[in-house]
Coordinates of C-alpha atoms in Angstrom, one line a residue:
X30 CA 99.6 33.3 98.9
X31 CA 100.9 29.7 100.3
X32 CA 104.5 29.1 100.4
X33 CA 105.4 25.6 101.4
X34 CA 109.6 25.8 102.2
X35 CA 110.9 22.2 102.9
X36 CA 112.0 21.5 106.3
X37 CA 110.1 24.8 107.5
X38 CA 106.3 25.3 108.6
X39 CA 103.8 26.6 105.9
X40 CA 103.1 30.4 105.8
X41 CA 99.6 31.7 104.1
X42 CA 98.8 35.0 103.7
X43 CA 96.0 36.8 102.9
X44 CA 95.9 39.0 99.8
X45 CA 93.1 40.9 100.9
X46 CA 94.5 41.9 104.2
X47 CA 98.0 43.5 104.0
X48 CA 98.5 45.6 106.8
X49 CA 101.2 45.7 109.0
X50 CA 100.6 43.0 112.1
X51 CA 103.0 43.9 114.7
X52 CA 102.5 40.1 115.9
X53 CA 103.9 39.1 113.2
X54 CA 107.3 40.9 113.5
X55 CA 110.7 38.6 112.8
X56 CA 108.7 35.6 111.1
X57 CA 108.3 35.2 107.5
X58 CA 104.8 35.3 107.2
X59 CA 105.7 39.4 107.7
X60 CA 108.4 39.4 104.7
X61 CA 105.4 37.6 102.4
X62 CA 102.4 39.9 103.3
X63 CA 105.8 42.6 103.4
X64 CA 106.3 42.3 99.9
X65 CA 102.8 42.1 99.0
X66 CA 101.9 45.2 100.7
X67 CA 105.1 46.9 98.8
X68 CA 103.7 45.9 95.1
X69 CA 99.8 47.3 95.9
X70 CA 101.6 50.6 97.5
X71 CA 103.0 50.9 94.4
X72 CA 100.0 50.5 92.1
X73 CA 101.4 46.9 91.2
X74 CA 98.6 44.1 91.0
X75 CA 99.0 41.0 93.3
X76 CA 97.8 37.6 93.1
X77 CA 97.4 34.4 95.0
X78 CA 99.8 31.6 93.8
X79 CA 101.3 28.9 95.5
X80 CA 105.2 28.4 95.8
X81 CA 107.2 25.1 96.7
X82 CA 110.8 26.2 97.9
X83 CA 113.8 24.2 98.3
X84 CA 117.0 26.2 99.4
X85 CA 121.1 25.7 100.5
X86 CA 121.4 29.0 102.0
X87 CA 121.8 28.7 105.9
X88 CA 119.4 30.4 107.6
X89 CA 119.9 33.0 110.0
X90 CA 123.7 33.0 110.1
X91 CA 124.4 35.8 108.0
X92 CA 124.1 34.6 104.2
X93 CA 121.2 37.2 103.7
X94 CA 118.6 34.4 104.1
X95 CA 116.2 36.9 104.7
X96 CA 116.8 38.9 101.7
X97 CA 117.0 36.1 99.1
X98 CA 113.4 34.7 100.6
X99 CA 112.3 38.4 99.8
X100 CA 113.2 38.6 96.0
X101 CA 112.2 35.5 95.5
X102 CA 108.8 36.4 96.3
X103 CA 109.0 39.7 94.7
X104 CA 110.4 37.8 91.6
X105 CA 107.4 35.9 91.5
X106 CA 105.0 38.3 91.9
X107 CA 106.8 40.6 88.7
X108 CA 107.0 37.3 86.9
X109 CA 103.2 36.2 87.3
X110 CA 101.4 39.1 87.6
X111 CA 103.6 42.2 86.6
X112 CA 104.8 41.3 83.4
X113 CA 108.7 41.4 84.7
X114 CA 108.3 44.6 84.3
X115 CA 110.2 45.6 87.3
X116 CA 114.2 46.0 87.6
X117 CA 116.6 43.8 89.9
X118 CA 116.8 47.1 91.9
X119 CA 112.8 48.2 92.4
X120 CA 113.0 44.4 93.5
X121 CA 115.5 44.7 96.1
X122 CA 113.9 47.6 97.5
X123 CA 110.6 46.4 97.8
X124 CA 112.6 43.4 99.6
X125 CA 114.1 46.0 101.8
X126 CA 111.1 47.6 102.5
X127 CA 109.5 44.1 104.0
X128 CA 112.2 43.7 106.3
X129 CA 112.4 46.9 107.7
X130 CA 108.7 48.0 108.4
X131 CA 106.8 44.5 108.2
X132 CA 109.7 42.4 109.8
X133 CA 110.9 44.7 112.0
X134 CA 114.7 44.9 110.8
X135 CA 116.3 48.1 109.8
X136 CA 118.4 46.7 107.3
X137 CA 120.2 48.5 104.5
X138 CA 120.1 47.8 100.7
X139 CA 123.2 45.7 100.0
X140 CA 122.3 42.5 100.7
X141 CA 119.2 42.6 98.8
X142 CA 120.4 44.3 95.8
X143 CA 123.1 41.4 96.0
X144 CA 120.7 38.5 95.6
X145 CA 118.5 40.5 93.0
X146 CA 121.7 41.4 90.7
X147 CA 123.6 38.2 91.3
X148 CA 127.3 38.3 90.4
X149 CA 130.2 40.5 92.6
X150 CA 128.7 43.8 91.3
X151 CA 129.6 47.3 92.8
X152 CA 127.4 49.4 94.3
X153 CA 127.3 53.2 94.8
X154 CA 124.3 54.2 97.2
X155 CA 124.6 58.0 96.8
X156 CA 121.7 57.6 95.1
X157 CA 119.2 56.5 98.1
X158 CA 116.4 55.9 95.3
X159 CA 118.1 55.1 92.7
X160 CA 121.3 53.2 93.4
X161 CA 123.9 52.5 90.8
X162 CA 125.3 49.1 90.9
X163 CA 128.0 48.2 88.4
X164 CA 128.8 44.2 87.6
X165 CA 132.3 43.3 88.4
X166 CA 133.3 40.1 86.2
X167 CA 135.8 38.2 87.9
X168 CA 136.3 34.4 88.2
X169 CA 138.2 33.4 91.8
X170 CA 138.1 29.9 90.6
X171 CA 140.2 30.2 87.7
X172 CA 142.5 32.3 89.5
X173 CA 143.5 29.4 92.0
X174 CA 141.1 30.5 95.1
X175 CA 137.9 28.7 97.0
X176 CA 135.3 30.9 98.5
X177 CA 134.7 29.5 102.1
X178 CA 131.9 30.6 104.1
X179 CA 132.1 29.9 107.8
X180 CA 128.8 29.4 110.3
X181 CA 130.2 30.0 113.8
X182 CA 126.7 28.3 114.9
X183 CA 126.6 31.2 116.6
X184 CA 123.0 32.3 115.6
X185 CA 122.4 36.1 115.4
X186 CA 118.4 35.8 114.2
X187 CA 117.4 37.6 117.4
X188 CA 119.8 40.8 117.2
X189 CA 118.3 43.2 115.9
X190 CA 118.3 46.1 118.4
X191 CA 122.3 45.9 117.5
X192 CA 121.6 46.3 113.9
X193 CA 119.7 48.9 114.8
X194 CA 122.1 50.3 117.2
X195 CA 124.7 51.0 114.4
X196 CA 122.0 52.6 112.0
X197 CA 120.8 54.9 115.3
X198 CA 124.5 56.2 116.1
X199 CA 125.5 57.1 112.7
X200 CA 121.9 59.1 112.6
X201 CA 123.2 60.9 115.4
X202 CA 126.3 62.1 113.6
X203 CA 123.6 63.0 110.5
X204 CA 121.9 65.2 113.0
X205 CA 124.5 66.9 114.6
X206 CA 125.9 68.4 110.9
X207 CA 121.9 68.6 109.9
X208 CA 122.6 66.3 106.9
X209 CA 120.0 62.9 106.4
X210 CA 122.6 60.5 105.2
X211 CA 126.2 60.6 105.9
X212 CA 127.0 60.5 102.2
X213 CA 126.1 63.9 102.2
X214 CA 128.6 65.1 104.6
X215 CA 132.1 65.8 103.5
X216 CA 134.8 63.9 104.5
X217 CA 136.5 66.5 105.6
X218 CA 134.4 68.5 107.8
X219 CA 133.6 64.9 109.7
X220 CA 137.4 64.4 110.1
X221 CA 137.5 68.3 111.6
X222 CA 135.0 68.4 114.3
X223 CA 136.3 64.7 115.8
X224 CA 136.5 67.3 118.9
X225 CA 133.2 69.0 119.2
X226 CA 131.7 65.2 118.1
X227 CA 133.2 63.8 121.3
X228 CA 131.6 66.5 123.1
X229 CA 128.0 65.4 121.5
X230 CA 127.7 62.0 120.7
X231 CA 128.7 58.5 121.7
X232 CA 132.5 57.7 120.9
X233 CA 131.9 54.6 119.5
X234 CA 129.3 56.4 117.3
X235 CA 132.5 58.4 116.3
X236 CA 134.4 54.8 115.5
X237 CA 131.4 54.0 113.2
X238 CA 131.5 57.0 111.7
X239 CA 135.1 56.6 110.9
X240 CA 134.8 53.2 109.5
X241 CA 131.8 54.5 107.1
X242 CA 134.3 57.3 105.3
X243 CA 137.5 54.8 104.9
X244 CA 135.3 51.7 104.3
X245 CA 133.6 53.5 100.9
X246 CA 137.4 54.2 100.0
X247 CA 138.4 50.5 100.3
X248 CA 135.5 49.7 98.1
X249 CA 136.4 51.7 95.7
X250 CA 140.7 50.0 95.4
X251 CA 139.0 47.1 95.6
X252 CA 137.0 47.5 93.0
X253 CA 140.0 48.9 90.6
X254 CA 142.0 45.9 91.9
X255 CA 139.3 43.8 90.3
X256 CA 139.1 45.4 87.0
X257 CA 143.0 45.4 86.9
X258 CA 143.4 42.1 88.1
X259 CA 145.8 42.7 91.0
X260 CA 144.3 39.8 93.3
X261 CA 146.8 40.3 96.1
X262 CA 145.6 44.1 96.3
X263 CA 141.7 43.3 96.3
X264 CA 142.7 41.0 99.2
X265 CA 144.4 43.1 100.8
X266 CA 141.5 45.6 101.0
X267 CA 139.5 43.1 102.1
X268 CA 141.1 41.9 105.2
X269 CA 141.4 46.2 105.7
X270 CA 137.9 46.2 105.7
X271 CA 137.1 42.7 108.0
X272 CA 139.6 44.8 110.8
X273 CA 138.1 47.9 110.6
X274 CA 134.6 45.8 110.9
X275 CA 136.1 44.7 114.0
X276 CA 137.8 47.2 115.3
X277 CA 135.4 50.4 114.8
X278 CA 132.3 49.7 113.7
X279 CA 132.1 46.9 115.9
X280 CA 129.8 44.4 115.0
X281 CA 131.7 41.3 115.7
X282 CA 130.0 40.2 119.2
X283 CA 127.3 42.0 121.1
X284 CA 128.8 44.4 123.6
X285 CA 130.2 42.6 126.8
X286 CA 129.6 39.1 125.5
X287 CA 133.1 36.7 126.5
X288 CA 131.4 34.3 123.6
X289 CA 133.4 35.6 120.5
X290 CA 132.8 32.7 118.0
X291 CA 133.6 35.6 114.9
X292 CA 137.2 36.8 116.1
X293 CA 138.2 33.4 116.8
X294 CA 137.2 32.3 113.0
X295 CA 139.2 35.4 111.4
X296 CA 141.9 34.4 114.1
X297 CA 142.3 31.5 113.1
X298 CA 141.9 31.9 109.5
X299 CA 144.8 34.7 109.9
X300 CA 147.2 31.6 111.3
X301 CA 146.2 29.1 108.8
X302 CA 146.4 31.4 105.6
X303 CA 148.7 34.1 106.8
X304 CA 149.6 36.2 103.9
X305 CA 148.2 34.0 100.9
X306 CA 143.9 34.8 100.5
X307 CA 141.7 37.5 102.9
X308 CA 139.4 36.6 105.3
X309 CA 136.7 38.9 107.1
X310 CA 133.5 39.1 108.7
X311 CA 130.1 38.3 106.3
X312 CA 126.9 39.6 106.4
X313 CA 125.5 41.9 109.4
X314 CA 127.8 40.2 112.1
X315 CA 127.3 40.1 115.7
X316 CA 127.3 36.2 114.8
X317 CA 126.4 34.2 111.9
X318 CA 129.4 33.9 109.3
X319 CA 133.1 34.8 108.1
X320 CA 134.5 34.4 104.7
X321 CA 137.3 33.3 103.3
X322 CA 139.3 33.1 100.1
X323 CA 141.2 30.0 100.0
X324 CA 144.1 29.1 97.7
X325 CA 142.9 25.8 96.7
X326 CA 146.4 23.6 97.5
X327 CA 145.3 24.7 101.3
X328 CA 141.1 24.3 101.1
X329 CA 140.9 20.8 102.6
X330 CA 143.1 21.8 105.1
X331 CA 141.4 25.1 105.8
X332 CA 138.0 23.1 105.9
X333 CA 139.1 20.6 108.6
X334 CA 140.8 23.1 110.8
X335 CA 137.2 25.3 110.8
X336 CA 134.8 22.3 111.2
X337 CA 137.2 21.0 114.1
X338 CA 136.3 24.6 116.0
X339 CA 132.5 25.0 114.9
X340 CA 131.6 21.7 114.3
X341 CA 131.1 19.5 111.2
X342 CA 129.7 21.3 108.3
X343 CA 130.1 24.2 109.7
X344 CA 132.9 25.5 106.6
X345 CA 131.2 25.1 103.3
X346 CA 132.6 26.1 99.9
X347 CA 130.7 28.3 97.9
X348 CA 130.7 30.3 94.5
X349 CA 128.9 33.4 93.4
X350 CA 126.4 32.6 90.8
X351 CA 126.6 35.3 88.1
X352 CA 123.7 36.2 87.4
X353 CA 120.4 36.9 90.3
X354 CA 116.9 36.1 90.8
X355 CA 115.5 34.8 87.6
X356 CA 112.6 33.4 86.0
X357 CA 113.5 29.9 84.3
X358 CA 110.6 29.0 82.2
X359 CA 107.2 30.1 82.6

C-alpha cells in the first residue's frame, strides 16, 4: 500500500508484514499497516492499491486529523476489496483500533465515528461494541451562525501520556467499584462515596469523574435542544460543557505549563461574543483548537480579533459536511 499525501513524505507498507512495529509508533505509516492489520484480524481480505491524498484538515491541532486519515484508508480498503460491505461504525472502530495499539494513542471512539458518519449525529456508547449513533439534522447556517474553528498553533501531536492520563484515572475509579467502564456505575453510588474516593484515588481523578456523569447529561439537552430548535439552549450547554472541560476534567494545558494558548482563545471569545453563540474547547485539548459559533453580523470581526492573537490564518470558518466518508465513483 503507497499513499502519496501532498505536502507530506510517502508512506509504503507492506501487505505481507502487519505486525505491530513499536518503531513505528506516532507516525502514519502505523495507522496504514494499523488498519490493515484490523481488516485481516477480522477475516477481511486486503490489497495493495495506491492512494493520492489532498486534504484542508489541519494536522495535529485537534480536528481529528488522525482519525479522518484512518477511515479514509479503511474506506478504501471496504470499497476496493470488501465490497462496502462494512458499516460507518465497524469503520471507525477499526480506525480506533489503529491508533490505539499500532500508533500508540489511547483514543476513544468519538472522533472516528464522527468522520465515518459525517453530519452532527448523537452518540450513545453504552454499547462498547456496538454503539448507537443517531443523526441530528440541523443547519447553523440558515439559522444566522458561522462555525469557527480556532488553531492556537499550539501543537499537541506529542501529548499523549496526557490523553492517556485521563483514560488511566477514570480506570481507577472503574476499579475501585469493580465495574470496567464507568457507564456501568450508577450515578448515584459515584456521587455517594465522593468520601471513601478521596481516601483511594487521585482528587483530580474524582474531578474527571465528575465531569464524565454531568457531561453525558449535557449531551443529552443538547441534543433535545436540537431537535426542538431552541438554539440559545444548545448553546448554552455547550459553553457548560467547554467550562467543565476546563475546569474538572482538565485537559486545557498540560499540568504546570504558564503557556495557556486554549483559555486565552475561550477568554477571549467569551469578551467578544458575550452572551450571543458558545464557544469551547475542540477535540482532545491540551492544545490544538477551540470552536466557536459565530452570529454572522460579528464573524469578520471575530476572525480578526483571533488571527491578531494566534497569528494569520489561525481562525478558519468551517461547516459540517452532512454526510461521512464516502466512495464517489468507482
Amino acid at each position: 500500500i503507497r499513499v502519496f499525501s501532498q505536502g507530506y513524505d510517502p508512506v509504503e507498507v507492506y501487505i505481507h508484514d502487519l505486525e505491530l512495529h513499536e518503531a513505528e509508533k506516532n507516525t502514519t505509516v502505523a495507522l496504514v499497516r494499523g488498519v490493515s492489520a484490523a481488516f485481516v484480524q477480522r477475516g477481511y481480505r486486503v490489497g495493495s492499491f495506491d492512494a493520492r491524498i489532498s486534504s484542508t484538515v489541519l494536522p495535529g491541532s485537534g480536528l481529528s486529523s488522525s482519525a479522518a486519515f484512518e477511515v479514509l484508508i479503511g474506506r478504501i480498503l471496504n470499497g476496493l476489496f470488501f465490497e462496502d460491505k462494512l458499516t460507518p461504525v465497524q469503520i471507525a472502530q477499526i480506525g480506533q483500533y489503529a491508533e490505539n495499539v499500532y500508533f500508540g494513542k489511547p483514543c476513544g471512539l468519538m472522533d472516528q465515528l464522527a468522520c465515518a458518519c459525517g453530519g452532527v449525529v448523537a452518540i450513545d456508547f453504552n454499547e462498547a461494541l456496538m454503539p448507537e449513533c443517531e443523526s441530528v439534522k440541523y443547519d447553523f447556517a440558515r439559522k444566522g451562525y458561522s462555525l469557527i474553528i480556532t488553531d492556537v498553533r499550539e501543537d499537541h501531536a506529542d501529548l499523549t501520556g496526557e490523553y492517556a492520563a485521563i483514560t488511566e484515572e477514570m480506570g481507577q475509579i472503574c476499579a475501585h467499584f469493580g465495574v470496567k467502564r464507568l457507564c456501568e456505575l450508577e450515578e448515584k453510588a459515584f456521587y455517594a462515596s465522593l468520601h471513601e474516593l478521596h481516601q483511594a484515588v487521585p482528587d483530580r481523578a474524582i474531578l474527571r469523574g465528575i465531569h464524565f456523569f454531568e457531561e453525558n447529561k449535557r449531551v443529552q439537552r443538547g441534543i433535545q435542544a436540537l431537535k426542538k430548535d431552541r438554539l440559545p439552549d444548545f448553546f448554552r450547554e455547550v459553553i457548560l460543557s467547554g467550562e467543565s472541560s476546563w475546569r474538572l476534567l482538565q485537559n486545557l494545558y498540560k499540568p504546570g505549563s504558564i503557556k495557556q494558548s486554549l483559555p486565552l482563545a475561550l477568554a477571549a471569545s467569551e469578551l467578544l461574543l458575550k452572551e450571543d453563540g458558545a464557544w469551547r474547547v475542540h477535540g482532545g485539548g491540551f492544545g490544538g483548537t477551540i470552536m466557536a459559533f459565530v452570529p454572522n453580523a460579528q464573524r469578520k470581526i471575530y476572525i480578526g480579533q483571533m488571527n491578531r492573537l494566534f497569528g494569520e490564518g489561525a481562525a478558519v470558518e468551517l461547516c459540517v459536511r452532512p454526510i461521512g466518508a464516502v466512495c464517489l465513483e468507482m
